[in-house]
Amino acid sequence: MGNRTLARCSLSGVAGSQGLAYTNSRKLVVNSSSVFTVRYFRTTAVCRDDVVTVNTPAFAESVTEGDVRWEKAVGDTVAEDEVVCEIETDKTSVQVPAPAAGVIEALLVPDGGKVEGGTPLFKLRKTGAAPAKAKPAAAPPPPAAPEPVAAAPPPPAAAPIPTTMPPVPPVSTQPIDSKPVSAVKPAAAPAAAPPGEAVPSKGARSEHRVKMNRMRQRIAQRLKEAQNTCAMLTTFNEIDMSNIREMRAVHKDPFLKKHNLKLGFMSAFVKAAAFALQDQPVVNAVIDDTTKEIVYRDYVDISVAVATPRGLVVPVVRNVENMNFADIERAIYELGEKARKNELAIEDMDGGTFTISNGGVFGSLFGTPIINPPQSAILGMHAIFDRPVAMGGKIEVRPMMYVALTYDHRLIDGREAVTFLRKIKAAVEDPRVLLLDL
């Protein structure tokens, strides 16, 4: 076993008085007349790692625990790197893959159980390690010899074929009795279903409960904290999207050909927000409630709200002040793909100095967004609709979008908020403002 020494001792015929001598590789039995050589052998190490225990991966510093959601069950066969479970944390979900191909031996945490970093999750038997063989089932007893079947009785004799027609009953001359509808008794109701079986009824009013996942609980907690902490106020404006639509229609094909990316409206708003944040740095600042200080940030990291089946996530596009439209579109595309595939890491969502939420993709006409703490403001975009507007003394139909800025009135005054929103309006309606730094 292992590297232990196994000595084969076949020393028949050696007297008890004979001595033993040792060398580096052999043990010798010395006799006056003969010397016997006894060889010893070393066995190869037996692999004792057929069953491995997979532990919870380490979380980011801001995350301490998560809930387990199993994708596989005991006895399931998994390939290498196939996801066995997901650990849902406050901010994202962490996938735990199988380290090797094999069979799930045991789940060490129940579904929905809480785990911390390093907690054992499941045991995996690697492929090639034969599991304990089950006892062969006893052979079924041989079928009993069939008993002789008694001879069938002869069929009865056929009845004679009638040669005359049967008599026709006489028709009654009295009128048929009639009954009123009220006298007719309803047919018996069908037999009731046995107890324990639910009978679906038409128009039933049922309900069911589903446990809130960790991400939804965290979203609810943070939004309520924002309401309780910030003095939120919302200001509105509208943007004429004619010029940005025309620019997109003219340049979308060359843009796609060069950058392999679609040119959307989001990059224009993100760049316009960075331009306005540099013009009004107080909107990019935040109050430190612990030290009662205002923290001004010299960089612009914009969180872009993305709706996923698990909840709302806000990945961050960093250093937007140094980006052009193509860089912003690429960053948004990569973060969106990560969000859809549930591959966002904690680092992708940490930080952020300002948030943009685009409810227009769902057809929203108007809304008041809630601040994403610890930020101080959030911009809400909405759907584009053709509306009649006054342009140069004339009524024209233009593609218009309502925008809303919710800000923390403890830090930002109305003048700065309105000026900030008008700066975004000017940069989106005429992108040349960004080039000329007006």
PDB file of N, CA and C in Angstrom, residues 261 266-268 270-272 274 317 320 323-333:
ATOM      1  N   LEU A 261     -19.389  47.484 -34.764  1.00  0.00           N
ATOM      2  CA  LEU A 261     -20.342  47.813 -33.701  1.00  0.00           C
ATOM      3  C   LEU A 261     -21.469  48.643 -34.284  1.00  0.00           C
ATOM      4  N   MET A 266     -27.204  55.501 -27.122  1.00  0.00           N
ATOM      5  CA  MET A 266     -26.684  55.466 -25.760  1.00  0.00           C
ATOM      6  C   MET A 266     -25.314  56.130 -25.672  1.00  0.00           C
ATOM      7  N   SER A 267     -24.476  55.931 -26.687  1.00  0.00           N
ATOM      8  CA  SER A 267     -23.136  56.524 -26.633  1.00  0.00           C
ATOM      9  C   SER A 267     -23.221  58.048 -26.642  1.00  0.00           C
ATOM     10  N   ALA A 268     -24.194  58.613 -27.374  1.00  0.00           N
ATOM     11  CA  ALA A 268     -24.344  60.067 -27.404  1.00  0.00           C
ATOM     12  C   ALA A 268     -24.737  60.599 -26.035  1.00  0.00           C
ATOM     13  N   VAL A 270     -24.197  59.084 -23.060  1.00  0.00           N
ATOM     14  CA  VAL A 270     -23.116  58.859 -22.100  1.00  0.00           C
ATOM     15  C   VAL A 270     -22.033  59.920 -22.273  1.00  0.00           C
ATOM     16  N   LYS A 271     -21.681  60.200 -23.530  1.00  0.00           N
ATOM     17  CA  LYS A 271     -20.652  61.220 -23.770  1.00  0.00           C
ATOM     18  C   LYS A 271     -21.161  62.602 -23.370  1.00  0.00           C
ATOM     19  N   ALA A 272     -22.442  62.888 -23.645  1.00  0.00           N
ATOM     20  CA  ALA A 272     -23.001  64.177 -23.251  1.00  0.00           C
ATOM     21  C   ALA A 272     -23.044  64.312 -21.733  1.00  0.00           C
ATOM     22  N   ALA A 274     -20.942  62.879 -19.590  1.00  0.00           N
ATOM     23  CA  ALA A 274     -19.571  63.131 -19.132  1.00  0.00           C
ATOM     24  C   ALA A 274     -19.177  64.590 -19.364  1.00  0.00           C
ATOM     25  N   VAL A 317     -19.060  51.973 -16.842  1.00  0.00           N
ATOM     26  CA  VAL A 317     -18.133  52.369 -17.913  1.00  0.00           C
ATOM     27  C   VAL A 317     -17.187  53.406 -17.307  1.00  0.00           C
ATOM     28  N   VAL A 320     -15.006  57.763 -18.756  1.00  0.00           N
ATOM     29  CA  VAL A 320     -15.743  58.119 -19.968  1.00  0.00           C
ATOM     30  C   VAL A 320     -15.235  59.434 -20.544  1.00  0.00           C
ATOM     31  N   MET A 323     -13.057  58.888 -23.517  1.00  0.00           N
ATOM     32  CA  MET A 323     -13.546  57.982 -24.559  1.00  0.00           C
ATOM     33  C   MET A 323     -14.225  58.758 -25.688  1.00  0.00           C
ATOM     34  N   ASN A 324     -14.227  58.129 -26.887  1.00  0.00           N
ATOM     35  CA  ASN A 324     -15.032  58.635 -27.985  1.00  0.00           C
ATOM     36  C   ASN A 324     -16.275  57.734 -28.140  1.00  0.00           C
ATOM     37  N   PHE A 325     -17.078  57.994 -29.153  1.00  0.00           N
ATOM     38  CA  PHE A 325     -18.317  57.244 -29.324  1.00  0.00           C
ATOM     39  C   PHE A 325     -18.045  55.747 -29.513  1.00  0.00           C
ATOM     40  N   ALA A 326     -17.032  55.408 -30.289  1.00  0.00           N
ATOM     41  CA  ALA A 326     -16.740  54.001 -30.545  1.00  0.00           C
ATOM     42  C   ALA A 326     -16.301  53.285 -29.265  1.00  0.00           C
ATOM     43  N   ASP A 327     -15.467  53.928 -28.457  1.00  0.00           N
ATOM     44  CA  ASP A 327     -15.032  53.317 -27.194  1.00  0.00           C
ATOM     45  C   ASP A 327     -16.220  53.074 -26.268  1.00  0.00           C
ATOM     46  N   ILE A 328     -17.135  54.034 -26.222  1.00  0.00           N
ATOM     47  CA  ILE A 328     -18.304  53.886 -25.343  1.00  0.00           C
ATOM     48  C   ILE A 328     -19.207  52.761 -25.839  1.00  0.00           C
ATOM     49  N   GLU A 329     -19.455  52.709 -27.143  1.00  0.00           N
ATOM     50  CA  GLU A 329     -20.305  51.644 -27.686  1.00  0.00           C
ATOM     51  C   GLU A 329     -19.691  50.275 -27.419  1.00  0.00           C
ATOM     52  N   ARG A 330     -18.374  50.167 -27.552  1.00  0.00           N
ATOM     53  CA  ARG A 330     -17.718  48.874 -27.319  1.00  0.00           C
ATOM     54  C   ARG A 330     -17.820  48.470 -25.853  1.00  0.00           C
ATOM     55  N   ALA A 331     -17.603  49.417 -24.959  1.00  0.00           N
ATOM     56  CA  ALA A 331     -17.683  49.102 -23.527  1.00  0.00           C
ATOM     57  C   ALA A 331     -19.102  48.698 -23.132  1.00  0.00           C
ATOM     58  N   ILE A 332     -20.106  49.414 -23.646  1.00  0.00           N
ATOM     59  CA  ILE A 332     -21.494  49.084 -23.316  1.00  0.00           C
ATOM     60  C   ILE A 332     -21.864  47.712 -23.877  1.00  0.00           C
ATOM     61  N   TYR A 333     -21.408  47.424 -25.094  1.00  0.00           N
ATOM     62  CA  TYR A 333     -21.715  46.119 -25.699  1.00  0.00           C
ATOM     63  C   TYR A 333     -21.104  44.979 -24.890  1.00  0.00           C
TER      64      TYR A 333
END
